[in-house]
């Protein structure tokens, strides 16, 4: 056979095994048919047919023996569902054949399969008890009622085959338990590793946040003091006021340098350099939407905020939310999708909503709830104290809505010391 033929044959065998694993009842039916064939073939064999050895065809089973063989084989179809009942039935059928027939058929083959199944699906003490009882009953019946002397090798063969069936089933059970334990240990280790990684990330974020707070708080406090001194001395002592402003400039430069160094710890080796232009915001929202329109995504815009300026952090978060939401629409909503963006100012909050008419949920192409883009949006909104809602729309499409505070509530930020 050529290598290509071997590969095709191996692939077919794996597919067949996979199909049998998915359909265990079909596998048991094939096994029962095979056991029946072996029993029927064995019933035509006479181990003492001639002085030179066994012969085939010198004897034939009667109708009663065939009926018992069929009953023992058919019972094996339900060996997984009712293993003990199948074992009791096959042992009973074998005993009837041993006691009733002077030339019994090898119905003990069905007992071997049933006993192996019981041993594979129970614990070791039960396997020992059931296996010894089965071996004792069948061996005793063969010795007492069999056509051969009690010490004949056929009787010892019944004892050996039933014993090996119990041992094989116990080995299968032990291997399954070992594999399950390894799989469980690996899954537990994976979960522990993910939890440990998440904990380390959270600790690192907290450490960096504390560092940023210390750096910014110290220098801003210094800037505040020096600016107050400069304002107080501006008219009477301009030289000292100029010196105070120089201290303000130096403190602000130091704050920026330390802030850049701290944030630089988060950058990867391949990240681009920090941009020199101002951070984007809703003031350049039209340019962002035009870039998506040129890429083939029709986008409609509705603004009722009067294009009033927003705090820098809120302005950047709103821009990034629209950008990420439209990117998800472009990736997941299909080639014929359309999007709508609305920016609404409501009291002390601004609402950013992005809608699309993509395929209805639960289409596999929709962005998952745990995607990195949605996770990033949630972190941005949560850091500002806002809320983010993401959900499929009724009839198809997806909806992303962020509500961001644009001013602190009354009483917040007053009298607080950094």
mmCIF file of N, CA and C in Angstrom, residues 301-417:
data_model
loop_
_atom_site.group_PDB
_atom_site.id
_atom_site.type_symbol
_atom_site.label_atom_id
_atom_site.label_comp_id
_atom_site.label_asym_id
_atom_site.label_seq_id
_atom_site.Cartn_x
_atom_site.Cartn_y
_atom_site.Cartn_z
ATOM 1 N N UNK A 301 -25.066 59.863 11.131
ATOM 2 C CA UNK A 301 -24.711 60.518 12.390
ATOM 3 C C UNK A 301 -25.836 61.444 12.813
ATOM 4 N N UNK A 302 -26.182 61.384 14.100
ATOM 5 C CA UNK A 302 -27.165 62.292 14.691
ATOM 6 C C UNK A 302 -26.571 62.834 15.988
ATOM 7 N N UNK A 303 -26.447 64.177 16.060
ATOM 8 C CA UNK A 303 -25.871 64.808 17.250
ATOM 9 C C UNK A 303 -26.830 65.872 17.774
ATOM 10 N N UNK A 304 -27.114 65.786 19.078
ATOM 11 C CA UNK A 304 -27.940 66.797 19.736
ATOM 12 C C UNK A 304 -27.204 67.392 20.931
ATOM 13 N N UNK A 305 -25.876 67.246 20.917
ATOM 14 C CA UNK A 305 -25.095 67.771 22.040
ATOM 15 C C UNK A 305 -24.592 69.178 21.790
ATOM 16 N N UNK A 306 -24.891 69.740 20.608
ATOM 17 C CA UNK A 306 -24.417 71.071 20.302
ATOM 18 C C UNK A 306 -22.913 71.159 20.145
ATOM 19 N N UNK A 307 -22.273 69.999 20.015
ATOM 20 C CA UNK A 307 -20.818 69.922 19.889
ATOM 21 C C UNK A 307 -20.113 70.699 20.998
ATOM 22 N N UNK A 308 -20.717 70.625 22.205
ATOM 23 C CA UNK A 308 -20.090 71.284 23.345
ATOM 24 C C UNK A 308 -18.835 70.514 23.748
ATOM 25 N N UNK A 309 -17.828 71.231 24.194
ATOM 26 C CA UNK A 309 -16.597 70.531 24.591
ATOM 27 C C UNK A 309 -16.835 69.650 25.811
ATOM 28 N N UNK A 310 -16.139 68.530 25.831
ATOM 29 C CA UNK A 310 -16.224 67.570 26.924
ATOM 30 C C UNK A 310 -14.886 67.508 27.634
ATOM 31 N N UNK A 311 -14.871 67.015 28.867
ATOM 32 C CA UNK A 311 -13.581 66.748 29.517
ATOM 33 C C UNK A 311 -12.721 65.825 28.668
ATOM 34 N N UNK A 312 -11.412 65.999 28.746
ATOM 35 C CA UNK A 312 -10.509 65.270 27.847
ATOM 36 C C UNK A 312 -10.698 63.766 27.937
ATOM 37 N N UNK A 313 -10.802 63.228 29.148
ATOM 38 C CA UNK A 313 -10.931 61.783 29.308
ATOM 39 C C UNK A 313 -12.242 61.286 28.720
ATOM 40 N N UNK A 314 -13.332 62.039 28.961
ATOM 41 C CA UNK A 314 -14.637 61.652 28.429
ATOM 42 C C UNK A 314 -14.648 61.773 26.915
ATOM 43 N N UNK A 315 -14.051 62.838 26.392
ATOM 44 C CA UNK A 315 -14.006 63.048 24.940
ATOM 45 C C UNK A 315 -13.254 61.912 24.249
ATOM 46 N N UNK A 316 -12.113 61.524 24.805
ATOM 47 C CA UNK A 316 -11.345 60.424 24.221
ATOM 48 C C UNK A 316 -12.094 59.103 24.324
ATOM 49 N N UNK A 317 -12.727 58.841 25.471
ATOM 50 C CA UNK A 317 -13.468 57.590 25.641
ATOM 51 C C UNK A 317 -14.630 57.503 24.659
ATOM 52 N N UNK A 318 -15.355 58.615 24.463
ATOM 53 C CA UNK A 318 -16.468 58.614 23.513
ATOM 54 C C UNK A 318 -15.980 58.320 22.103
ATOM 55 N N UNK A 319 -14.871 58.925 21.712
ATOM 56 C CA UNK A 319 -14.308 58.695 20.377
ATOM 57 C C UNK A 319 -13.913 57.218 20.209
ATOM 58 N N UNK A 320 -13.213 56.672 21.206
ATOM 59 C CA UNK A 320 -12.766 55.284 21.106
ATOM 60 C C UNK A 320 -13.936 54.307 21.093
ATOM 61 N N UNK A 321 -14.995 54.599 21.817
ATOM 62 C CA UNK A 321 -16.162 53.711 21.829
ATOM 63 C C UNK A 321 -16.799 53.667 20.449
ATOM 64 N N UNK A 322 -16.974 54.836 19.832
ATOM 65 C CA UNK A 322 -17.532 54.861 18.472
ATOM 66 C C UNK A 322 -16.606 54.115 17.510
ATOM 67 N N UNK A 323 -15.312 54.346 17.633
ATOM 68 C CA UNK A 323 -14.356 53.696 16.744
ATOM 69 C C UNK A 323 -14.398 52.171 16.885
ATOM 70 N N UNK A 324 -14.395 51.668 18.126
ATOM 71 C CA UNK A 324 -14.397 50.224 18.340
ATOM 72 C C UNK A 324 -15.727 49.602 17.921
ATOM 73 N N UNK A 325 -16.836 50.285 18.216
ATOM 74 C CA UNK A 325 -18.146 49.750 17.840
ATOM 75 C C UNK A 325 -18.284 49.647 16.326
ATOM 76 N N UNK A 326 -17.850 50.682 15.594
ATOM 77 C CA UNK A 326 -17.928 50.625 14.134
ATOM 78 C C UNK A 326 -16.957 49.593 13.564
ATOM 79 N N UNK A 327 -15.824 49.395 14.210
ATOM 80 C CA UNK A 327 -14.904 48.337 13.779
ATOM 81 C C UNK A 327 -15.557 46.972 13.914
ATOM 82 N N UNK A 328 -16.280 46.732 15.013
ATOM 83 C CA UNK A 328 -16.997 45.468 15.182
ATOM 84 C C UNK A 328 -18.085 45.305 14.126
ATOM 85 N N UNK A 329 -18.772 46.400 13.797
ATOM 86 C CA UNK A 329 -19.788 46.333 12.743
ATOM 87 C C UNK A 329 -19.150 45.934 11.427
ATOM 88 N N UNK A 330 -18.013 46.561 11.122
ATOM 89 C CA UNK A 330 -17.316 46.261 9.868
ATOM 90 C C UNK A 330 -16.872 44.807 9.815
ATOM 91 N N UNK A 331 -16.433 44.258 10.943
ATOM 92 C CA UNK A 331 -15.907 42.890 10.966
ATOM 93 C C UNK A 331 -17.011 41.841 10.986
ATOM 94 N N UNK A 332 -18.075 42.092 11.754
ATOM 95 C CA UNK A 332 -18.988 41.008 12.093
ATOM 96 C C UNK A 332 -20.401 41.145 11.529
ATOM 97 N N UNK A 333 -20.790 42.332 11.080
ATOM 98 C CA UNK A 333 -22.191 42.520 10.714
ATOM 99 C C UNK A 333 -22.509 42.150 9.280
ATOM 100 N N UNK A 334 -21.539 41.796 8.461
ATOM 101 C CA UNK A 334 -21.810 41.386 7.102
ATOM 102 C C UNK A 334 -21.565 42.499 6.096
ATOM 103 N N UNK A 335 -21.517 42.141 4.793
ATOM 104 C CA UNK A 335 -21.170 43.137 3.761
ATOM 105 C C UNK A 335 -22.252 44.178 3.523
ATOM 106 N N UNK A 336 -23.513 43.879 3.874
ATOM 107 C CA UNK A 336 -24.608 44.807 3.588
ATOM 108 C C UNK A 336 -25.030 45.590 4.822
ATOM 109 N N UNK A 337 -24.219 45.614 5.816
ATOM 110 C CA UNK A 337 -24.606 46.264 7.065
ATOM 111 C C UNK A 337 -24.558 47.788 6.936
ATOM 112 N N UNK A 338 -25.386 48.445 7.725
ATOM 113 C CA UNK A 338 -25.392 49.891 7.853
ATOM 114 C C UNK A 338 -25.370 50.233 9.331
ATOM 115 N N UNK A 339 -24.818 51.381 9.674
ATOM 116 C CA UNK A 339 -24.663 51.762 11.071
ATOM 117 C C UNK A 339 -25.229 53.153 11.305
ATOM 118 N N UNK A 340 -25.633 53.380 12.549
ATOM 119 C CA UNK A 340 -26.131 54.686 12.978
ATOM 120 C C UNK A 340 -25.408 55.066 14.266
ATOM 121 N N UNK A 341 -24.921 56.286 14.324
ATOM 122 C CA UNK A 341 -24.218 56.806 15.499
ATOM 123 C C UNK A 341 -24.974 58.026 15.996
ATOM 124 N N UNK A 342 -25.245 58.060 17.290
ATOM 125 C CA UNK A 342 -25.921 59.217 17.886
ATOM 126 C C UNK A 342 -25.160 59.665 19.119
ATOM 127 N N UNK A 343 -25.066 60.989 19.280
ATOM 128 C CA UNK A 343 -24.420 61.597 20.446
ATOM 129 C C UNK A 343 -25.434 62.555 21.057
ATOM 130 N N UNK A 344 -25.876 62.243 22.281
ATOM 131 C CA UNK A 344 -26.940 63.008 22.927
ATOM 132 C C UNK A 344 -26.431 63.488 24.274
ATOM 133 N N UNK A 345 -26.591 64.788 24.534
ATOM 134 C CA UNK A 345 -26.229 65.370 25.832
ATOM 135 C C UNK A 345 -27.483 65.421 26.695
ATOM 136 N N UNK A 346 -27.459 64.730 27.833
ATOM 137 C CA UNK A 346 -28.605 64.682 28.749
ATOM 138 C C UNK A 346 -28.112 65.104 30.124
ATOM 139 N N UNK A 347 -28.375 66.347 30.481
ATOM 140 C CA UNK A 347 -27.977 66.838 31.798
ATOM 141 C C UNK A 347 -26.469 66.747 31.986
ATOM 142 N N UNK A 348 -26.061 65.995 32.998
ATOM 143 C CA UNK A 348 -24.654 65.852 33.319
ATOM 144 C C UNK A 348 -24.027 64.629 32.649
ATOM 145 N N UNK A 349 -24.690 64.058 31.679
ATOM 146 C CA UNK A 349 -24.165 62.880 30.993
ATOM 147 C C UNK A 349 -24.242 63.065 29.485
ATOM 148 N N UNK A 350 -23.456 62.292 28.775
ATOM 149 C CA UNK A 350 -23.515 62.227 27.329
ATOM 150 C C UNK A 350 -23.707 60.766 26.945
ATOM 151 N N UNK A 351 -24.655 60.526 26.050
ATOM 152 C CA UNK A 351 -24.988 59.166 25.623
ATOM 153 C C UNK A 351 -24.450 58.937 24.212
ATOM 154 N N UNK A 352 -23.648 57.876 24.081
ATOM 155 C CA UNK A 352 -23.090 57.475 22.788
ATOM 156 C C UNK A 352 -23.756 56.163 22.399
ATOM 157 N N UNK A 353 -24.440 56.142 21.256
ATOM 158 C CA UNK A 353 -25.151 54.941 20.807
ATOM 159 C C UNK A 353 -24.715 54.602 19.391
ATOM 160 N N UNK A 354 -24.405 53.325 19.172
ATOM 161 C CA UNK A 354 -24.036 52.818 17.846
ATOM 162 C C UNK A 354 -24.933 51.626 17.549
ATOM 163 N N UNK A 355 -25.692 51.702 16.462
ATOM 164 C CA UNK A 355 -26.615 50.639 16.045
ATOM 165 C C UNK A 355 -26.189 50.119 14.678
ATOM 166 N N UNK A 356 -26.484 48.857 14.427
ATOM 167 C CA UNK A 356 -26.279 48.297 13.086
ATOM 168 C C UNK A 356 -27.404 47.335 12.787
ATOM 169 N N UNK A 357 -27.539 46.994 11.512
ATOM 170 C CA UNK A 357 -28.612 46.099 11.065
ATOM 171 C C UNK A 357 -28.042 44.775 10.589
ATOM 172 N N UNK A 358 -27.074 44.254 11.303
ATOM 173 C CA UNK A 358 -26.436 42.999 10.909
ATOM 174 C C UNK A 358 -27.354 41.820 11.062
ATOM 175 N N UNK A 359 -26.799 40.600 10.938
ATOM 176 C CA UNK A 359 -27.625 39.386 11.013
ATOM 177 C C UNK A 359 -28.225 39.237 12.392
ATOM 178 N N UNK A 360 -29.408 38.576 12.487
ATOM 179 C CA UNK A 360 -30.045 38.407 13.791
ATOM 180 C C UNK A 360 -29.252 37.469 14.681
ATOM 181 N N UNK A 361 -29.282 37.691 15.980
ATOM 182 C CA UNK A 361 -28.632 36.803 16.950
ATOM 183 C C UNK A 361 -29.427 35.512 17.058
ATOM 184 N N UNK A 362 -28.808 34.370 17.360
ATOM 185 C CA UNK A 362 -27.394 34.252 17.736
ATOM 186 C C UNK A 362 -26.536 33.803 16.579
ATOM 187 N N UNK A 363 -26.301 34.678 15.604
ATOM 188 C CA UNK A 363 -25.427 34.346 14.489
ATOM 189 C C UNK A 363 -23.997 34.206 14.973
ATOM 190 N N UNK A 364 -23.249 33.237 14.465
ATOM 191 C CA UNK A 364 -21.894 33.038 14.952
ATOM 192 C C UNK A 364 -20.960 34.196 14.627
ATOM 193 N N UNK A 365 -21.363 35.087 13.676
ATOM 194 C CA UNK A 365 -20.466 36.164 13.297
ATOM 195 C C UNK A 365 -20.544 37.358 14.227
ATOM 196 N N UNK A 366 -21.515 37.390 15.152
ATOM 197 C CA UNK A 366 -21.636 38.540 16.032
ATOM 198 C C UNK A 366 -20.489 38.567 17.028
ATOM 199 N N UNK A 367 -20.090 39.748 17.479
ATOM 200 C CA UNK A 367 -18.972 39.837 18.420
ATOM 201 C C UNK A 367 -19.337 39.219 19.746
ATOM 202 N N UNK A 368 -18.517 38.344 20.330
ATOM 203 C CA UNK A 368 -18.834 37.722 21.604
ATOM 204 C C UNK A 368 -18.811 38.729 22.731
ATOM 205 N N UNK A 369 -19.562 38.383 23.812
ATOM 206 C CA UNK A 369 -19.666 39.302 24.942
ATOM 207 C C UNK A 369 -18.343 39.463 25.656
ATOM 208 N N UNK A 370 -17.466 38.481 25.510
ATOM 209 C CA UNK A 370 -16.183 38.567 26.176
ATOM 210 C C UNK A 370 -15.051 38.960 25.266
ATOM 211 N N UNK A 371 -15.353 39.597 24.080
ATOM 212 C CA UNK A 371 -14.305 39.972 23.150
ATOM 213 C C UNK A 371 -13.427 41.066 23.718
ATOM 214 N N UNK A 372 -12.224 41.187 23.142
ATOM 215 C CA UNK A 372 -11.290 42.182 23.655
ATOM 216 C C UNK A 372 -11.779 43.600 23.402
ATOM 217 N N UNK A 373 -12.454 43.834 22.259
ATOM 218 C CA UNK A 373 -12.945 45.168 21.982
ATOM 219 C C UNK A 373 -13.999 45.618 22.983
ATOM 220 N N UNK A 374 -14.973 44.770 23.238
ATOM 221 C CA UNK A 374 -16.003 45.103 24.208
ATOM 222 C C UNK A 374 -15.420 45.212 25.615
ATOM 223 N N UNK A 375 -14.453 44.350 25.908
ATOM 224 C CA UNK A 375 -13.809 44.429 27.221
ATOM 225 C C UNK A 375 -13.085 45.763 27.393
ATOM 226 N N UNK A 376 -12.403 46.205 26.346
ATOM 227 C CA UNK A 376 -11.741 47.501 26.426
ATOM 228 C C UNK A 376 -12.726 48.640 26.607
ATOM 229 N N UNK A 377 -13.859 48.584 25.900
ATOM 230 C CA UNK A 377 -14.862 49.626 26.074
ATOM 231 C C UNK A 377 -15.401 49.641 27.496
ATOM 232 N N UNK A 378 -15.634 48.458 28.049
ATOM 233 C CA UNK A 378 -16.143 48.396 29.424
ATOM 234 C C UNK A 378 -15.145 48.995 30.411
ATOM 235 N N UNK A 379 -13.868 48.719 30.205
ATOM 236 C CA UNK A 379 -12.864 49.274 31.109
ATOM 237 C C UNK A 379 -12.808 50.799 30.997
ATOM 238 N N UNK A 380 -12.901 51.331 29.780
ATOM 239 C CA UNK A 380 -12.886 52.781 29.603
ATOM 240 C C UNK A 380 -14.087 53.424 30.300
ATOM 241 N N UNK A 381 -15.276 52.846 30.061
ATOM 242 C CA UNK A 381 -16.489 53.424 30.640
ATOM 243 C C UNK A 381 -16.466 53.276 32.156
ATOM 244 N N UNK A 382 -16.048 52.093 32.648
ATOM 245 C CA UNK A 382 -16.001 51.887 34.087
ATOM 246 C C UNK A 382 -15.024 52.811 34.779
ATOM 247 N N UNK A 383 -13.903 53.114 34.132
ATOM 248 C CA UNK A 383 -12.926 54.018 34.736
ATOM 249 C C UNK A 383 -13.482 55.427 34.902
ATOM 250 N N UNK A 384 -14.441 55.817 34.059
ATOM 251 C CA UNK A 384 -15.035 57.154 34.144
ATOM 252 C C UNK A 384 -16.302 57.172 34.984
ATOM 253 N N UNK A 385 -16.704 56.021 35.520
ATOM 254 C CA UNK A 385 -17.918 55.966 36.320
ATOM 255 C C UNK A 385 -19.192 55.910 35.509
ATOM 256 N N UNK A 386 -19.101 55.502 34.244
ATOM 257 C CA UNK A 386 -20.280 55.414 33.402
ATOM 258 C C UNK A 386 -20.794 53.994 33.289
ATOM 259 N N UNK A 387 -21.721 53.783 32.374
ATOM 260 C CA UNK A 387 -22.311 52.462 32.139
ATOM 261 C C UNK A 387 -22.264 52.141 30.657
ATOM 262 N N UNK A 388 -22.077 50.859 30.347
ATOM 263 C CA UNK A 388 -22.036 50.390 28.956
ATOM 264 C C UNK A 388 -23.024 49.256 28.790
ATOM 265 N N UNK A 389 -23.837 49.328 27.741
ATOM 266 C CA UNK A 389 -24.821 48.289 27.436
ATOM 267 C C UNK A 389 -24.556 47.782 26.036
ATOM 268 N N UNK A 390 -24.373 46.466 25.901
ATOM 269 C CA UNK A 390 -24.175 45.823 24.590
ATOM 270 C C UNK A 390 -25.127 44.648 24.498
ATOM 271 N N UNK A 391 -25.919 44.610 23.431
ATOM 272 C CA UNK A 391 -26.901 43.536 23.300
ATOM 273 C C UNK A 391 -27.375 43.465 21.857
ATOM 274 N N UNK A 392 -27.803 42.261 21.411
ATOM 275 C CA UNK A 392 -28.415 42.157 20.081
ATOM 276 C C UNK A 392 -29.725 42.935 20.026
ATOM 277 N N UNK A 393 -30.053 43.431 18.847
ATOM 278 C CA UNK A 393 -31.304 44.149 18.644
ATOM 279 C C UNK A 393 -32.391 43.178 18.216
ATOM 280 N N UNK A 394 -33.622 43.489 18.571
ATOM 281 C CA UNK A 394 -34.744 42.669 18.154
ATOM 282 C C UNK A 394 -34.889 42.750 16.634
ATOM 283 N N UNK A 395 -34.893 41.610 15.976
ATOM 284 C CA UNK A 395 -35.017 41.570 14.528
ATOM 285 C C UNK A 395 -33.694 41.560 13.797
ATOM 286 N N UNK A 396 -32.591 41.690 14.522
ATOM 287 C CA UNK A 396 -31.282 41.637 13.878
ATOM 288 C C UNK A 396 -30.444 42.859 14.181
ATOM 289 N N UNK A 397 -29.150 42.651 14.175
ATOM 290 C CA UNK A 397 -28.240 43.744 14.440
ATOM 291 C C UNK A 397 -27.754 43.753 15.874
ATOM 292 N N UNK A 398 -26.997 44.803 16.201
ATOM 293 C CA UNK A 398 -26.366 44.906 17.509
ATOM 294 C C UNK A 398 -26.441 46.346 17.986
ATOM 295 N N UNK A 399 -26.435 46.521 19.286
ATOM 296 C CA UNK A 399 -26.584 47.852 19.880
ATOM 297 C C UNK A 399 -25.518 48.044 20.951
ATOM 298 N N UNK A 400 -24.813 49.146 20.858
ATOM 299 C CA UNK A 400 -23.814 49.529 21.852
ATOM 300 C C UNK A 400 -24.172 50.921 22.350
ATOM 301 N N UNK A 401 -24.363 51.039 23.661
ATOM 302 C CA UNK A 401 -24.722 52.342 24.230
ATOM 303 C C UNK A 401 -23.858 52.596 25.457
ATOM 304 N N UNK A 402 -23.219 53.734 25.500
ATOM 305 C CA UNK A 402 -22.395 54.148 26.636
ATOM 306 C C UNK A 402 -22.939 55.464 27.182
ATOM 307 N N UNK A 403 -23.082 55.518 28.493
ATOM 308 C CA UNK A 403 -23.516 56.733 29.177
ATOM 309 C C UNK A 403 -22.352 57.195 30.035
ATOM 310 N N UNK A 404 -21.799 58.369 29.696
ATOM 311 C CA UNK A 404 -20.606 58.876 30.356
ATOM 312 C C UNK A 404 -20.923 60.154 31.106
ATOM 313 N N UNK A 405 -20.457 60.273 32.346
ATOM 314 C CA UNK A 405 -20.661 61.533 33.076
ATOM 315 C C UNK A 405 -19.701 62.604 32.555
ATOM 316 N N UNK A 406 -20.227 63.811 32.362
ATOM 317 C CA UNK A 406 -19.398 64.906 31.866
ATOM 318 C C UNK A 406 -19.073 65.913 32.952
ATOM 319 N N UNK A 407 -19.672 65.747 34.147
ATOM 320 C CA UNK A 407 -19.389 66.642 35.270
ATOM 321 C C UNK A 407 -19.632 65.874 36.548
ATOM 322 N N UNK A 408 -18.859 66.120 37.602
ATOM 323 C CA UNK A 408 -19.081 65.419 38.863
ATOM 324 C C UNK A 408 -20.403 65.814 39.489
ATOM 325 N N UNK A 409 -20.985 64.890 40.273
ATOM 326 C CA UNK A 409 -22.219 65.185 40.986
ATOM 327 C C UNK A 409 -21.960 66.247 42.047
ATOM 328 N N UNK A 410 -23.015 66.860 42.468
ATOM 329 C CA UNK A 410 -22.893 67.920 43.472
ATOM 330 C C UNK A 410 -22.264 67.365 44.737
ATOM 331 N N UNK A 411 -21.228 68.005 45.186
ATOM 332 C CA UNK A 411 -20.559 67.550 46.405
ATOM 333 C C UNK A 411 -19.362 66.698 46.143
ATOM 334 N N UNK A 412 -19.215 66.151 44.908
ATOM 335 C CA UNK A 412 -18.087 65.303 44.584
ATOM 336 C C UNK A 412 -16.909 66.186 44.194
ATOM 337 N N UNK A 413 -15.773 65.850 44.629
ATOM 338 C CA UNK A 413 -14.579 66.557 44.287
ATOM 339 C C UNK A 413 -14.332 67.789 45.131
ATOM 340 N N UNK A 414 -15.267 68.144 46.031
ATOM 341 C CA UNK A 414 -15.084 69.297 46.871
ATOM 342 C C UNK A 414 -14.409 68.878 48.171
ATOM 343 N N UNK A 415 -13.395 69.603 48.556
ATOM 344 C CA UNK A 415 -12.749 69.339 49.818
ATOM 345 C C UNK A 415 -11.922 68.081 49.811
ATOM 346 N N UNK A 416 -11.650 67.500 48.633
ATOM 347 C CA UNK A 416 -10.862 66.283 48.589
ATOM 348 C C UNK A 416 -9.397 66.643 48.462
ATOM 349 N N UNK A 417 -8.603 65.870 49.152
ATOM 350 C CA UNK A 417 -7.169 66.084 49.120
ATOM 351 C C UNK A 417 -6.533 64.979 48.322
#
